[in-house]
Amino acid sequence: MANLMQNINEIDELIKLISRLPGLGPKSAKRIILKLINSRDELMKPMAKSLAEVYKNVSRCKLCGALKSNSLGCNNCSTENKKFNKICVVESIADQWSIENSNIYQGYFHILGGTLSTSVTNRKEDLLISSLVDRVKKNSIEEVIIATSATVEGQTTAHYIKDSLKNINVKVSKLAQGLPVGGEIENLDDGTLSSAFKNRSRIENNPD
Ligand SMILES: [Zn+2]
């Protein structure tokens, strides 16, 4: 097979990187690179600059897991301009964006950055759960809505969070069972998401 890219190292490296992006393989990576090369000044240069700026100035907040501007601080968990009594706990920033876009929820977000793996790897410390407990206390939160996926991992994580909050006087609810089994929040349509929110149910304490 003819190699269109003539084995230029820089290009090979870029193909490898772009191929690792969601939904892209080597073929689309090559198309993207050709487009960039053909639009050096209109696309490639501003994109390189923009990527460098995002790399330097945007990071995940260590308290709530949302994306924040390093210079302006976290807009999600700062309490200066808004006062909510609910926190919605999601697995990923993509889930936060889906819920925000659907306009069904007004409140704070808490982004775990994953689930408690049901395997042996224990990543409890990475999931920002102790900072969730702190936020609930500090902001006098009345309801924690757990919006983890309807997967085994998502539900295991929901129970762990419920357990972590058991000594605090706060209502803990989770999205309705109308969620398709295995359903990931970011892939749900607004209607399904909206009814899952409306019909959310309280998680009761375990009898033990
Ligand atoms: Zn934050």
Coordinates of N, CA and C and ligand atoms in Angstrom, one line a residue:
M1 N 0.8 -1.2 0.0 CA 0.0 0.0 0.0 C 0.9 1.2 0.0
A2 N 0.6 2.2 -0.9 CA 1.4 3.4 -1.0 C 1.2 4.2 0.3
N3 N 2.3 4.7 0.8 CA 2.2 5.5 2.0 C 2.1 7.0 1.6
L4 N 1.0 7.5 1.7 CA 0.7 8.9 1.3 C 1.5 9.9 2.1
M5 N 1.9 9.6 3.3 CA 2.5 10.6 4.2 C 4.0 10.5 4.1
Q6 N 4.5 9.7 3.2 CA 6.0 9.7 2.9 C 6.8 9.5 4.2
N7 N 6.3 8.9 5.2 CA 7.1 8.7 6.4 C 7.8 9.9 7.0
I8 N 7.1 10.9 7.1 CA 7.7 12.1 7.8 C 7.4 11.9 9.3
N9 N 8.4 11.9 10.1 CA 8.2 11.5 11.5 C 7.2 12.4 12.2
E10 N 7.2 13.7 12.0 CA 6.3 14.6 12.6 C 4.8 14.2 12.3
I11 N 4.6 13.8 11.0 CA 3.3 13.4 10.6 C 2.9 12.1 11.2
D12 N 3.8 11.2 11.2 CA 3.5 9.8 11.8 C 3.1 10.0 13.3
E13 N 3.8 10.8 14.0 CA 3.6 11.1 15.4 C 2.1 11.7 15.6
L14 N 1.8 12.6 14.7 CA 0.5 13.3 14.8 C -0.6 12.3 14.5
I15 N -0.4 11.4 13.5 CA -1.4 10.4 13.2 C -1.6 9.5 14.4
K16 N -0.6 9.1 15.0 CA -0.7 8.2 16.2 C -1.5 8.9 17.3
L17 N -1.3 10.2 17.5 CA -2.0 11.0 18.5 C -3.4 11.1 18.2
I18 N -3.7 11.6 17.0 CA -5.1 11.9 16.6 C -5.9 10.6 16.6
S19 N -5.3 9.5 16.2 CA -6.0 8.2 16.2 C -6.5 7.8 17.5
R20 N -5.9 8.3 18.6 CA -6.3 7.9 19.9 C -7.5 8.7 20.4
L21 N -7.9 9.7 19.6 CA -9.1 10.5 20.0 C -10.4 9.7 19.8
P22 N -11.4 10.0 20.6 CA -12.6 9.2 20.5 C -13.2 9.2 19.1
G23 N -13.6 8.1 18.5 CA -14.3 8.1 17.2 C -13.3 8.2 16.0
L24 N -12.0 8.3 16.2 CA -11.1 8.5 15.1 C -10.1 7.4 15.0
G25 N -9.9 7.0 13.8 CA -8.9 6.0 13.5 C -7.8 6.6 12.6
P26 N -6.9 5.8 12.2 CA -5.8 6.3 11.4 C -6.3 7.0 10.1
K27 N -7.3 6.4 9.5 CA -7.8 7.0 8.2 C -8.4 8.4 8.4
S28 N -9.2 8.6 9.5 CA -9.7 9.9 9.7 C -8.6 10.8 10.2
A29 N -7.6 10.3 10.9 CA -6.5 11.1 11.4 C -5.8 11.7 10.2
K30 N -5.6 10.9 9.2 CA -4.9 11.4 8.0 C -5.7 12.5 7.3
R31 N -7.0 12.3 7.2 CA -7.8 13.3 6.6 C -7.8 14.6 7.4
I32 N -7.8 14.5 8.7 CA -7.7 15.7 9.5 C -6.4 16.4 9.3
I33 N -5.3 15.7 9.3 CA -4.0 16.2 9.1 C -3.8 16.9 7.8
L34 N -4.3 16.3 6.7 CA -4.3 16.9 5.4 C -5.1 18.3 5.4
K35 N -6.2 18.3 6.1 CA -7.0 19.5 6.2 C -6.2 20.6 6.9
L36 N -5.5 20.2 8.0 CA -4.8 21.1 8.7 C -3.6 21.7 7.9
I37 N -2.9 20.8 7.2 CA -1.8 21.2 6.4 C -2.3 22.2 5.2
N38 N -3.5 21.9 4.7 CA -4.0 22.8 3.7 C -4.6 24.1 4.2
S39 N -4.7 24.2 5.5 CA -5.2 25.4 6.1 C -4.3 25.8 7.2
R40 N -3.0 26.0 6.9 CA -2.0 26.2 7.9 C -2.4 27.4 8.8
D41 N -2.7 28.5 8.1 CA -2.9 29.8 8.9 C -4.3 29.9 9.5
E42 N -5.3 29.3 8.8 CA -6.7 29.5 9.3 C -7.0 28.5 10.3
L43 N -6.4 27.3 10.3 CA -6.7 26.2 11.2 C -5.6 25.8 12.1
M44 N -4.5 25.4 11.4 CA -3.4 24.7 12.1 C -2.8 25.6 13.2
K45 N -2.5 26.8 12.8 CA -1.8 27.7 13.7 C -2.7 28.1 14.9
P46 N -4.0 28.6 14.7 CA -4.9 28.9 15.8 C -5.2 27.6 16.7
M47 N -5.2 26.5 16.0 CA -5.5 25.3 16.8 C -4.4 24.9 17.8
A48 N -3.1 25.0 17.2 CA -2.0 24.8 18.1 C -1.9 25.7 19.2
K49 N -2.2 27.0 18.9 CA -2.2 28.0 20.0 C -3.3 27.7 21.0
S50 N -4.5 27.4 20.5 CA -5.6 27.1 21.4 C -5.4 25.9 22.3
L51 N -4.8 24.9 21.7 CA -4.5 23.7 22.5 C -3.5 24.0 23.6
A52 N -2.5 24.8 23.2 CA -1.5 25.2 24.2 C -2.1 26.0 25.4
E53 N -3.1 26.8 25.0 CA -3.7 27.7 26.0 C -4.6 26.8 26.9
V54 N -5.3 25.9 26.3 CA -6.2 25.0 27.2 C -5.3 24.2 28.1
Y55 N -4.2 23.7 27.5 CA -3.3 22.9 28.3 C -2.8 23.6 29.5
K56 N -2.4 24.9 29.3 CA -1.8 25.7 30.3 C -2.9 26.3 31.3
N57 N -4.1 26.6 30.8 CA -5.0 27.4 31.6 C -6.2 26.7 32.1
V58 N -6.4 25.4 31.7 CA -7.7 24.7 32.1 C -7.3 23.4 32.8
S59 N -7.9 23.2 33.9 CA -7.6 21.9 34.6 C -8.9 21.5 35.3
R60 N -8.9 20.3 35.9 CA -10.0 19.8 36.7 C -9.9 20.4 38.1
C61 N -11.0 20.9 38.6 CA -11.0 21.4 40.0 C -10.8 20.2 40.9
K62 N -9.9 20.4 41.9 CA -9.6 19.3 42.8 C -10.7 19.1 43.9
L63 N -11.6 20.0 43.9 CA -12.7 19.9 44.9 C -13.9 19.2 44.3
C64 N -14.3 19.7 43.1 CA -15.6 19.2 42.5 C -15.4 18.5 41.2
G65 N -14.2 18.5 40.7 CA -14.0 17.7 39.5 C -14.3 18.3 38.2
A66 N -15.0 19.5 38.3 CA -15.4 20.2 37.0 C -14.1 20.9 36.4
L67 N -14.3 21.2 35.1 CA -13.2 22.0 34.4 C -13.2 23.4 35.0
K68 N -12.0 23.9 35.2 CA -12.0 25.3 35.6 C -10.9 26.0 34.9
S69 N -11.0 27.4 34.9 CA -9.9 28.2 34.4 C -9.0 28.4 35.5
N70 N -7.7 28.2 35.3 CA -6.7 28.3 36.4 C -6.6 29.7 36.9
S71 N -6.9 30.7 36.0 CA -6.8 32.1 36.5 C -8.1 32.6 37.2
L72 N -9.2 32.1 36.7 CA -10.5 32.6 37.3 C -11.0 31.8 38.4
G73 N -10.5 30.6 38.6 CA -11.0 29.7 39.7 C -12.2 28.9 39.2
C74 N -12.7 28.1 40.1 CA -13.8 27.2 39.7 C -15.2 27.8 39.8
N75 N -15.8 27.9 38.6 CA -17.1 28.5 38.5 C -18.2 27.5 39.0
N76 N -17.9 26.2 39.1 CA -18.9 25.2 39.5 C -19.1 25.2 41.0
C77 N -17.9 25.2 41.8 CA -18.1 25.0 43.2 C -17.9 26.3 44.0
S78 N -17.6 27.4 43.3 CA -17.5 28.6 44.1 C -18.9 29.0 44.4
T79 N -19.1 29.5 45.6 CA -20.5 29.8 46.1 C -20.8 31.3 46.1
E80 N -19.9 32.0 45.4 CA -20.1 33.5 45.5 C -21.4 34.0 44.8
N81 N -21.6 33.5 43.6 CA -22.7 34.1 42.8 C -24.0 33.3 42.9
K82 N -24.0 32.1 43.4 CA -25.2 31.3 43.4 C -25.3 30.6 44.7
K83 N -26.5 30.2 45.0 CA -26.7 29.4 46.2 C -27.7 28.4 45.9
F84 N -27.3 27.1 45.8 CA -28.2 26.0 45.5 C -28.3 25.1 46.8
N85 N -29.3 24.3 46.8 CA -29.4 23.3 47.9 C -29.3 21.9 47.4
K86 N -28.9 21.8 46.1 CA -28.8 20.4 45.6 C -27.4 20.2 45.0
I87 N -26.9 19.0 45.0 CA -25.7 18.6 44.3 C -26.0 17.4 43.5
C88 N -25.7 17.4 42.2 CA -25.9 16.3 41.3 C -24.5 15.6 41.1
V89 N -24.4 14.3 41.4 CA -23.1 13.6 41.3 C -23.1 12.8 40.0
V90 N -22.1 13.1 39.2 CA -22.0 12.4 37.9 C -20.6 11.8 37.7
E91 N -20.5 10.9 36.8 CA -19.2 10.2 36.6 C -18.3 11.1 35.8
S92 N -18.8 11.8 34.8 CA -17.8 12.5 33.9 C -18.3 13.9 33.6
I93 N -17.4 14.7 33.0 CA -17.7 16.0 32.6 C -18.7 16.0 31.4
A94 N -18.6 14.9 30.6 CA -19.6 14.8 29.5 C -21.0 14.6 30.1
D95 N -21.1 13.9 31.2 CA -22.4 13.7 31.8 C -22.9 15.1 32.3
Q96 N -22.0 15.8 33.0 CA -22.4 17.1 33.4 C -23.0 18.0 32.3
W97 N -22.2 18.0 31.2 CA -22.6 18.8 30.0 C -24.0 18.3 29.5
S98 N -24.3 17.0 29.4 CA -25.6 16.5 29.0 C -26.7 17.0 29.9
I99 N -26.5 17.0 31.2 CA -27.5 17.4 32.1 C -27.7 18.9 32.0
E100 N -26.6 19.6 31.9 CA -26.8 21.1 31.7 C -27.5 21.4 30.5
N101 N -27.2 20.8 29.4 CA -27.9 21.1 28.1 C -29.3 20.8 28.1
S102 N -29.7 19.8 28.9 CA -31.2 19.4 28.9 C -32.0 20.3 29.8
N103 N -31.4 21.2 30.5 CA -32.1 22.2 31.3 C -33.1 21.7 32.3
I104 N -32.8 20.5 32.9 CA -33.8 19.9 33.8 C -33.3 20.0 35.2
Y105 N -32.2 20.6 35.4 CA -31.6 20.6 36.8 C -30.9 21.9 37.1
Q106 N -31.2 22.5 38.2 CA -30.6 23.7 38.7 C -29.9 23.4 40.0
G107 N -28.6 23.4 40.0 CA -27.9 23.1 41.2 C -26.4 22.9 41.0
Y108 N -25.7 22.5 42.0 CA -24.3 22.2 41.8 C -24.0 20.9 41.2
F109 N -22.8 20.7 40.6 CA -22.4 19.4 40.1 C -21.2 18.9 40.9
H110 N -21.1 17.6 41.0 CA -19.9 17.0 41.5 C -19.5 15.9 40.6
I111 N -18.3 16.0 40.0 CA -17.8 15.1 39.0 C -16.8 14.1 39.5
L112 N -17.2 12.9 39.6 CA -16.3 11.9 40.2 C -15.0 11.6 39.4
G113 N -15.2 11.6 38.1 CA -14.1 11.3 37.2 C -13.9 9.8 37.0
G114 N -15.0 9.1 37.2 CA -15.0 7.6 37.0 C -16.0 6.9 37.9
T115 N -15.8 5.6 38.0 CA -16.6 4.8 39.0 C -15.7 4.0 39.9
L116 N -16.3 3.6 41.0 CA -15.5 2.6 41.8 C -15.5 1.4 40.9
S117 N -14.3 0.9 40.7 CA -14.2 -0.3 39.9 C -14.7 -1.5 40.7
T118 N -15.5 -2.4 40.1 CA -15.9 -3.5 40.8 C -14.7 -4.6 40.9
S119 N -13.7 -4.3 40.1 CA -12.5 -5.2 40.2 C -11.7 -4.9 41.4
V120 N -10.5 -5.5 41.5 CA -9.7 -5.3 42.7 C -9.1 -3.9 42.9
T121 N -8.9 -3.2 41.7 CA -8.3 -1.9 41.9 C -9.2 -1.0 42.7
N122 N -8.7 -0.4 43.7 CA -9.5 0.4 44.5 C -9.1 1.9 44.3
R123 N -10.0 2.6 43.7 CA -9.6 4.0 43.4 C -10.5 5.0 44.2
K124 N -10.9 4.6 45.4 CA -11.8 5.4 46.1 C -11.3 6.8 46.3
E125 N -10.0 6.9 46.6 CA -9.4 8.2 46.9 C -9.5 9.2 45.7
D126 N -9.5 8.6 44.5 CA -9.4 9.5 43.3 C -10.8 10.0 43.0
L127 N -11.9 9.5 43.6 CA -13.2 9.9 43.1 C -13.8 11.1 43.8
L128 N -13.0 11.8 44.6 CA -13.4 13.1 45.2 C -14.6 12.9 46.1
I129 N -14.7 11.8 46.7 CA -15.9 11.5 47.6 C -15.7 12.2 48.9
S130 N -14.5 12.3 49.5 CA -14.4 13.0 50.7 C -14.7 14.5 50.5
S131 N -14.3 15.0 49.3 CA -14.6 16.5 49.1 C -16.1 16.7 48.8
L132 N -16.8 15.6 48.3 CA -18.2 15.7 48.2 C -18.9 15.8 49.6
V133 N -18.4 15.0 50.5 CA -18.9 15.1 51.9 C -18.7 16.5 52.5
D134 N -17.5 17.0 52.2 CA -17.2 18.4 52.7 C -18.2 19.4 52.1
R135 N -18.4 19.3 50.8 CA -19.2 20.3 50.1 C -20.6 20.2 50.6
V136 N -21.1 19.0 50.9 CA -22.5 18.8 51.4 C -22.6 19.5 52.7
K137 N -21.6 19.4 53.6 CA -21.7 20.0 54.9 C -21.6 21.5 54.8
K138 N -20.6 21.9 54.0 CA -20.3 23.4 54.0 C -21.4 24.2 53.3
N139 N -22.1 23.7 52.3 CA -23.1 24.4 51.6 C -24.5 24.1 52.1
S140 N -24.6 23.5 53.2 CA -25.9 23.1 53.8 C -26.8 22.5 52.7
I141 N -26.3 21.5 52.0 CA -27.0 20.9 50.9 C -28.2 20.0 51.5
E142 N -29.3 20.1 50.8 CA -30.5 19.4 51.2 C -30.7 18.1 50.5
E143 N -30.2 18.0 49.2 CA -30.4 16.8 48.5 C -29.2 16.5 47.6
V144 N -28.7 15.3 47.7 CA -27.6 14.8 46.8 C -28.3 13.9 45.8
I145 N -28.2 14.2 44.5 CA -28.8 13.4 43.5 C -27.7 12.6 42.8
I146 N -27.7 11.3 42.9 CA -26.7 10.5 42.3 C -27.1 10.1 40.9
A147 N -26.4 10.6 39.9 CA -26.7 10.4 38.5 C -25.6 9.5 37.9
T148 N -25.2 8.5 38.5 CA -24.3 7.6 37.9 C -25.0 6.6 36.9
S149 N -24.2 6.0 36.0 CA -24.8 5.2 35.0 C -25.5 4.0 35.5
A150 N -26.5 3.5 34.8 CA -27.2 2.2 35.1 C -26.4 1.0 34.8
T151 N -25.1 1.0 35.2 CA -24.2 -0.1 35.0 C -23.9 -0.7 36.4
V152 N -23.3 -1.8 36.4 CA -23.0 -2.4 37.7 C -22.0 -1.5 38.5
E153 N -21.0 -1.0 37.7 CA -20.1 -0.1 38.4 C -20.7 1.2 38.8
G154 N -21.6 1.8 38.0 CA -22.3 3.0 38.4 C -23.1 2.8 39.6
Q155 N -23.8 1.7 39.7 CA -24.7 1.5 40.9 C -23.9 1.1 42.1
T156 N -22.8 0.4 42.0 CA -21.9 0.2 43.1 C -21.3 1.5 43.7
T157 N -21.0 2.4 42.8 CA -20.5 3.7 43.2 C -21.6 4.5 43.9
A158 N -22.8 4.4 43.4 CA -23.9 5.1 44.0 C -24.1 4.6 45.5
H159 N -24.0 3.3 45.7 CA -24.1 2.8 47.1 C -23.0 3.2 48.0
Y160 N -21.8 3.3 47.4 CA -20.7 3.7 48.2 C -20.8 5.2 48.6
I161 N -21.3 6.0 47.7 CA -21.5 7.4 48.0 C -22.6 7.6 49.1
K162 N -23.7 6.8 48.9 CA -24.8 6.9 49.9 C -24.2 6.5 51.3
D163 N -23.4 5.5 51.3 CA -22.8 5.1 52.6 C -21.9 6.2 53.2
S164 N -21.1 6.8 52.3 CA -20.2 7.9 52.8 C -21.0 9.1 53.4
L165 N -22.3 9.2 53.0 CA -23.1 10.3 53.4 C -24.0 10.0 54.6
K166 N -23.9 8.7 55.1 CA -24.9 8.3 56.0 C -25.0 9.0 57.4
N167 N -23.8 9.7 57.7 CA -23.9 10.4 59.0 C -24.3 11.9 58.8
I168 N -24.7 12.2 57.7 CA -25.1 13.6 57.4 C -26.6 13.7 57.2
N169 N -27.2 14.7 57.7 CA -28.6 14.8 57.5 C -28.9 15.4 56.1
V170 N -28.9 14.5 55.1 CA -29.2 15.0 53.8 C -30.0 13.9 53.0
K171 N -30.9 14.3 52.2 CA -31.6 13.4 51.4 C -30.7 12.9 50.2
V172 N -30.6 11.6 50.0 CA -29.8 11.1 48.9 C -30.8 10.4 48.0
S173 N -30.8 10.8 46.7 CA -31.7 10.2 45.7 C -30.9 9.7 44.5
K174 N -31.5 8.8 43.8 CA -30.8 8.5 42.5 C -31.8 8.5 41.4
L175 N -31.3 8.6 40.2 CA -32.2 8.7 39.0 C -33.1 7.5 38.9
A176 N -34.3 7.7 38.3 CA -35.3 6.7 38.2 C -34.8 5.4 37.5
Q177 N -35.4 4.3 37.8 CA -35.1 3.1 37.1 C -35.4 3.1 35.6
G178 N -36.1 4.1 35.2 CA -36.4 4.3 33.8 C -35.2 4.3 32.9
L179 N -34.0 4.6 33.5 CA -32.8 4.5 32.8 C -32.6 3.2 32.2
P180 N -32.3 3.1 30.9 CA -32.0 1.8 30.3 C -30.9 1.1 31.0
V181 N -31.0 -0.2 31.3 CA -29.9 -0.9 31.9 C -28.6 -0.8 31.1
G182 N -27.5 -0.4 31.8 CA -26.3 -0.2 31.1 C -26.2 1.2 30.5
G183 N -27.3 2.0 30.7 CA -27.3 3.3 30.1 C -26.3 4.3 30.7
E184 N -25.6 4.9 29.8 CA -24.7 5.9 30.3 C -25.3 7.3 30.1
I185 N -25.2 8.1 31.1 CA -25.9 9.4 31.1 C -25.6 10.2 29.8
E186 N -24.4 10.3 29.4 CA -24.1 11.2 28.3 C -24.8 10.8 27.0
N187 N -25.2 9.5 26.9 CA -25.8 9.0 25.7 C -27.3 9.1 25.7
L188 N -27.9 9.5 26.8 CA -29.4 9.5 26.9 C -30.0 10.7 26.2
D189 N -31.1 10.6 25.6 CA -31.8 11.7 25.0 C -32.4 12.5 26.1
D190 N -32.7 13.8 25.8 CA -33.2 14.7 26.9 C -34.5 14.2 27.5
G191 N -35.4 13.6 26.8 CA -36.6 13.1 27.3 C -36.4 12.0 28.4
T192 N -35.6 11.1 28.1 CA -35.3 10.0 29.0 C -34.6 10.6 30.3
L193 N -33.6 11.5 30.0 CA -32.9 12.1 31.1 C -33.9 12.9 32.0
S194 N -34.7 13.6 31.4 CA -35.7 14.4 32.1 C -36.6 13.6 33.0
S195 N -37.1 12.5 32.4 CA -38.0 11.7 33.3 C -37.3 10.9 34.4
A196 N -36.0 10.6 34.1 CA -35.2 9.9 35.1 C -35.0 10.9 36.3
F197 N -34.8 12.2 36.0 CA -34.7 13.2 37.0 C -35.9 13.4 37.8
K198 N -37.0 13.6 37.1 CA -38.3 13.8 37.7 C -38.7 12.7 38.6
N199 N -38.5 11.5 38.2 CA -38.9 10.3 39.0 C -37.8 9.8 39.9
R200 N -36.8 10.6 40.2 CA -35.8 10.1 41.0 C -36.3 9.6 42.4
S201 N -35.6 8.6 43.0 CA -36.1 8.1 44.2 C -35.1 8.2 45.3
R202 N -35.6 8.3 46.5 CA -34.7 8.4 47.6 C -34.0 7.0 47.9
I203 N -32.7 7.0 48.2 CA -32.0 5.8 48.5 C -32.1 5.7 50.0
E204 N -32.7 4.6 50.5 CA -32.9 4.4 51.9 C -31.6 3.8 52.5
N205 N -31.4 4.0 53.8 CA -30.3 3.4 54.5 C -30.4 1.9 54.5
N206 N -29.2 1.2 54.4 CA -29.2 -0.2 54.5 C -29.6 -0.5 56.0
P207 N -30.3 -1.6 56.2 CA -30.8 -2.0 57.5 C -29.7 -2.3 58.5
D208 N -28.5 -2.6 58.0 CA -27.4 -3.0 59.0 C -26.8 -1.8 59.8
Ligands
ZN1 ZN -14.7 23.2 41.8

